[in-house]
Short mmCIF file of C-alpha atoms in Angstrom, two decimals:
data_model
loop_
_atom_site.label_atom_id
_atom_site.label_comp_id
_atom_site.label_asym_id
_atom_site.label_seq_id
_atom_site.Cartn_x
_atom_site.Cartn_y
_atom_site.Cartn_z
CA UNK P 1 -0.09 -0.28 0.06
CA UNK P 2 0.99 3.36 -0.99
CA UNK P 3 2.18 6.13 1.21
CA UNK P 4 0.69 8.40 -0.61
CA UNK P 5 -2.94 8.47 -2.27
CA UNK P 6 -3.07 9.25 -6.10
CA UNK P 7 -6.73 8.98 -8.29
CA UNK P 8 -5.38 5.79 -10.70
CA UNK P 9 -6.20 7.59 -13.67
CA UNK P 10 -7.30 11.16 -15.63
CA UNK P 11 -8.19 11.84 -18.58
CA UNK P 12 -8.74 15.04 -20.82
CA UNK P 13 -8.30 16.47 -24.42
CA UNK P 14 -5.22 18.13 -26.03
CA UNK P 15 -5.08 21.95 -25.19
CA UNK P 16 -7.28 21.36 -21.62
CA UNK P 17 -6.31 21.25 -18.01
CA UNK P 18 -6.09 18.20 -15.83
CA UNK P 19 -5.00 18.01 -11.97
CA UNK P 20 -3.52 15.22 -10.54
CA UNK P 21 -3.82 15.21 -6.65
CA UNK P 22 -1.60 13.44 -4.02
CA UNK P 23 -2.95 12.92 -0.73
CA UNK P 24 -0.40 12.23 2.25
CA UNK P 25 -0.84 13.42 6.10
CA UNK P 26 1.16 16.05 8.47
CA UNK P 27 4.04 13.57 8.55
CA UNK P 28 4.64 13.70 4.82
CA UNK P 29 2.88 15.61 2.46
CA UNK P 30 1.19 18.21 5.20
CA UNK P 31 4.56 18.72 7.08
CA UNK P 32 6.92 19.32 4.63
CA UNK P 33 7.53 20.99 1.56
CA UNK P 34 9.35 18.38 0.06
CA UNK P 35 7.19 17.03 -2.58
CA UNK P 36 8.32 16.19 -6.00
CA UNK P 37 6.51 14.79 -8.97
CA UNK P 38 7.65 12.43 -12.34
CA UNK P 39 6.86 11.59 -15.27
CA UNK P 40 7.55 7.82 -16.65
CA UNK P 41 6.62 6.70 -20.40
CA UNK P 42 6.08 2.88 -20.74
CA UNK P 43 9.87 1.12 -20.34
CA UNK P 44 11.34 4.40 -19.39
CA UNK P 45 12.76 5.93 -15.99
CA UNK P 46 10.87 8.23 -14.84
CA UNK P 47 11.90 11.83 -14.96
CA UNK P 48 11.77 14.90 -12.75
CA UNK P 49 8.62 17.23 -13.48
CA UNK P 50 8.32 19.19 -10.02
CA UNK P 51 10.52 19.55 -7.16
CA UNK P 52 9.68 21.18 -3.63
CA UNK P 53 6.16 21.57 -4.55
CA UNK P 54 5.98 23.96 -6.81
CA UNK P 55 9.53 24.11 -8.96
CA UNK P 56 10.60 23.25 -12.10
CA UNK P 57 13.62 21.59 -13.12
CA UNK P 58 15.35 23.31 -15.99
CA UNK P 59 14.25 22.01 -19.39
CA UNK P 60 10.59 20.83 -18.03
CA UNK P 61 8.17 22.93 -20.06
CA UNK P 62 6.05 25.39 -17.86
CA UNK P 63 2.99 24.20 -18.52
CA UNK P 64 3.48 21.51 -15.72
CA UNK P 65 3.30 23.34 -11.86
CA UNK P 66 2.60 22.58 -8.95
CA UNK P 67 0.75 23.30 -5.18
CA UNK P 68 -0.36 22.27 -2.10
CA UNK P 69 -3.08 22.71 0.26
CA UNK P 70 -2.62 20.85 3.59
CA UNK P 71 -2.50 17.73 3.21
CA UNK P 72 -2.83 17.46 -0.62
CA UNK P 73 -0.70 18.35 -3.04
CA UNK P 74 -1.32 18.63 -6.67
CA UNK P 75 0.27 18.98 -10.15
CA UNK P 76 -1.39 20.61 -12.76
CA UNK P 77 -0.84 20.38 -16.73
CA UNK P 78 -2.24 23.16 -19.11
CA UNK P 79 -2.59 23.01 -22.67
CA UNK P 80 -2.39 18.99 -22.56
CA UNK P 81 -0.48 17.16 -25.22
CA UNK P 82 0.06 13.69 -26.94
CA UNK P 83 3.23 13.50 -25.41
CA UNK P 84 1.70 14.03 -22.14
CA UNK P 85 0.39 10.73 -22.05
CA UNK P 86 2.21 9.05 -19.05
CA UNK P 87 2.20 7.56 -15.76
CA UNK P 88 3.06 10.62 -12.86
CA UNK P 89 4.09 9.94 -9.27
CA UNK P 90 3.95 12.05 -6.58
CA UNK P 91 7.28 11.61 -3.55
CA UNK P 92 6.86 13.46 0.04
CA UNK P 93 9.72 13.65 2.05
CA UNK P 94 8.13 11.94 5.19
CA UNK P 95 9.68 11.90 8.78
CA UNK P 96 12.63 9.70 10.28
CA UNK P 97 14.29 10.86 7.29
CA UNK P 98 12.60 8.46 4.73
CA UNK P 99 10.45 8.93 1.18
CA UNK P 100 7.22 7.81 0.38
CA UNK P 101 5.73 7.69 -3.44
CA UNK P 102 1.76 7.91 -4.68
CA UNK P 103 0.45 4.72 -6.22
CA UNK P 104 0.85 6.37 -9.66
CA UNK P 105 -1.61 8.51 -11.63
CA UNK P 106 -1.99 7.24 -15.47
CA UNK P 107 -3.42 10.13 -17.65
CA UNK P 108 -4.71 9.46 -21.18
CA UNK P 109 -5.00 12.37 -23.74
CA UNK P 110 -7.89 11.50 -25.83
CA UNK X 1 26.05 15.35 -17.83
CA UNK X 2 25.79 13.51 -15.51
CA UNK X 3 24.76 9.10 -16.13
CA UNK X 4 24.15 6.72 -13.57
CA UNK X 5 24.38 2.55 -14.89
CA UNK X 6 23.10 -0.25 -13.15
CA UNK X 7 24.48 -3.16 -13.47
CA UNK X 8 23.71 -7.37 -11.96
CA UNK X 9 22.30 -10.30 -12.22
CA UNK X 10 18.77 -10.18 -13.63
CA UNK X 11 17.64 -13.65 -12.31
CA UNK X 12 17.70 -14.32 -9.02
CA UNK X 13 16.87 -17.54 -7.03
CA UNK X 14 14.13 -17.14 -4.21
CA UNK X 15 16.13 -17.08 -0.75
CA UNK X 16 19.05 -15.45 -2.03
CA UNK X 17 20.97 -12.42 -1.84
CA UNK X 18 19.89 -9.67 -4.90
CA UNK X 19 22.77 -8.01 -5.45
CA UNK X 20 23.30 -5.02 -8.02
CA UNK X 21 26.08 -2.32 -8.28
CA UNK X 22 25.17 1.44 -9.64
CA UNK X 23 28.20 2.96 -12.06
CA UNK X 24 28.01 6.88 -11.83
CA UNK X 25 29.86 8.91 -14.40
CA UNK X 26 30.32 12.66 -15.19
CA UNK X 27 30.47 13.50 -11.63
CA UNK X 28 31.98 12.54 -8.75
CA UNK X 29 29.86 10.47 -5.88
CA UNK X 30 31.71 12.46 -3.09
CA UNK X 31 29.78 15.33 -4.07
CA UNK X 32 28.31 17.14 -1.16
CA UNK X 33 24.34 17.53 -0.96
CA UNK X 34 23.36 14.72 -2.57
CA UNK X 35 22.39 10.94 -1.44
CA UNK X 36 22.38 8.32 -4.19
CA UNK X 37 19.60 5.72 -3.94
CA UNK X 38 17.62 2.91 -4.97
CA UNK X 39 13.69 2.87 -6.34
CA UNK X 40 12.10 -0.34 -7.29
CA UNK X 41 8.79 -0.83 -9.35
CA UNK X 42 7.32 -4.01 -10.00
CA UNK X 43 6.01 -5.19 -12.83
CA UNK X 44 2.54 -2.88 -13.80
CA UNK X 45 3.30 -1.01 -10.58
CA UNK X 46 3.89 2.05 -8.96
CA UNK X 47 7.37 3.06 -7.90
CA UNK X 48 9.19 2.25 -4.01
CA UNK X 49 12.05 3.61 -2.31
CA UNK X 50 14.51 1.14 -0.69
CA UNK X 51 16.79 3.11 0.07
CA UNK X 52 19.69 5.80 0.28
CA UNK X 53 23.70 6.59 0.89
CA UNK X 54 25.63 9.32 1.20
CA UNK X 55 29.25 9.45 0.46
CA UNK X 56 30.36 9.19 3.72
CA UNK X 57 28.20 5.43 4.32
CA UNK X 58 25.48 7.40 6.30
CA UNK X 59 21.86 5.42 5.29
CA UNK X 60 18.76 5.81 5.42
CA UNK X 61 16.21 2.67 4.81
CA UNK X 62 12.40 1.70 3.88
CA UNK X 63 11.19 0.50 7.51
CA UNK X 64 9.78 -2.24 5.27
CA UNK X 65 12.75 -3.23 3.81
CA UNK X 66 14.87 -2.58 6.22
CA UNK X 67 15.36 -5.79 8.01
CA UNK X 68 16.70 -7.41 4.36
CA UNK X 69 18.19 -4.32 2.84
CA UNK X 70 22.16 -3.25 3.04
CA UNK X 71 23.50 -0.33 0.34
CA UNK X 72 27.34 0.30 0.51
CA UNK X 73 29.63 3.02 -1.45
CA UNK X 74 32.70 2.81 -2.72
CA UNK X 75 34.40 6.16 -3.61
CA UNK X 76 37.08 4.89 -5.28
CA UNK X 77 35.09 3.66 -7.88
CA UNK X 78 32.32 6.20 -7.94
CA UNK X 79 29.74 3.04 -7.04
CA UNK X 80 27.24 2.26 -4.55
CA UNK X 81 25.36 -1.20 -4.36
CA UNK X 82 22.43 -2.56 -3.22
CA UNK X 83 21.75 -5.83 -1.25
CA UNK X 84 18.35 -7.51 -0.54
CA UNK X 85 18.58 -10.54 1.38
CA UNK X 86 16.11 -13.48 1.20
CA UNK X 87 13.66 -12.37 -2.07
CA UNK X 88 11.01 -13.86 -3.10
CA UNK X 89 8.96 -13.55 -5.85
CA UNK X 90 7.25 -10.04 -4.56
CA UNK X 91 10.74 -8.86 -4.98
CA UNK X 92 10.83 -9.11 -8.64
CA UNK X 93 11.05 -5.53 -10.13
CA UNK X 94 12.84 -3.01 -12.22
CA UNK X 95 15.90 -1.62 -9.67
CA UNK X 96 16.61 2.04 -10.24
CA UNK X 97 19.39 3.55 -9.18
CA UNK X 98 19.63 7.51 -8.82
CA UNK X 99 21.06 10.87 -7.12
CA UNK X 100 18.37 12.59 -4.61
CA UNK X 101 19.45 16.36 -3.25
CA UNK X 102 19.38 16.28 0.28
CA UNK X 103 19.31 19.50 2.72
CA UNK X 104 20.20 19.17 6.62
CA UNK X 105 18.32 21.16 8.85
CA UNK X 106 19.11 23.42 11.55
CA UNK X 107 18.19 20.62 14.11
CA UNK X 108 21.04 18.10 11.87
CA UNK X 109 17.65 16.12 10.27
CA UNK X 110 18.57 15.28 7.23
CA UNK X 111 16.05 16.15 4.42
CA UNK X 112 16.31 13.75 1.45
CA UNK X 113 13.82 14.89 -1.16
CA UNK X 114 14.37 14.69 -4.85
CA UNK X 115 15.81 12.47 -7.81
CA UNK X 116 17.23 14.01 -10.31
CA UNK X 117 19.24 12.05 -12.27
CA UNK X 118 18.06 7.91 -12.96
CA UNK X 119 19.57 5.45 -14.00
CA UNK X 120 17.36 3.11 -17.34
CA UNK X 121 16.42 0.65 -14.76
CA UNK X 122 17.06 -3.23 -14.66
CA UNK X 123 14.70 -5.91 -14.61
CA UNK X 124 15.93 -8.41 -11.80
CA UNK X 125 13.53 -11.74 -11.63
CA UNK X 126 13.37 -13.93 -8.65
CA UNK X 127 12.67 -17.51 -9.46
CA UNK X 128 14.02 -21.08 -9.14
#
């Protein structure tokens, strides 16, 4: 059982915006600003998309944004493109210097 | 450009020990502010953090795997390694090595945060 809860799937049409949620507790998501998001295409290694809740690494499109409210973090993708179709995982630092991942969300671009 | 590459047997027998090595190139494993970690992904399932190590040898492990996991580092070879003992079919997964950015709070607590560089992953199957 994953430490963080994500919806199993989300979908959207090209050009639309979607949001993926990541719900934890006050011991992880709610307690620290160390939430990150990863994109994974089939057969590939995960790619960092967002770190420290809302920061984008160099080279990541500004269509990707992150936020947090209470114990829930969110990844928003605006202007959906076919290439955004992938699995997305959230991760958070937890107490005792450990890390937890969400169960993953499959994004389908219709 | 930093690169990480996993290596090791692709098939391990039940009850034996899984051993993998990650070779880091394009940068030093002895760089401060970074921990080096292992993450796994069973076929068709999500990611699971296994543990992380600093170049000094300081380690942090997933509590659910801690009793079976040992992560070590060899700075002379720019490598770090994973050993997982008493494996079962449930340990069948793609194993990734990755670099994570770490911080230290004013209270001396290590924060292992995001993974910015990943290896390509290696599939390890546990089967007789």
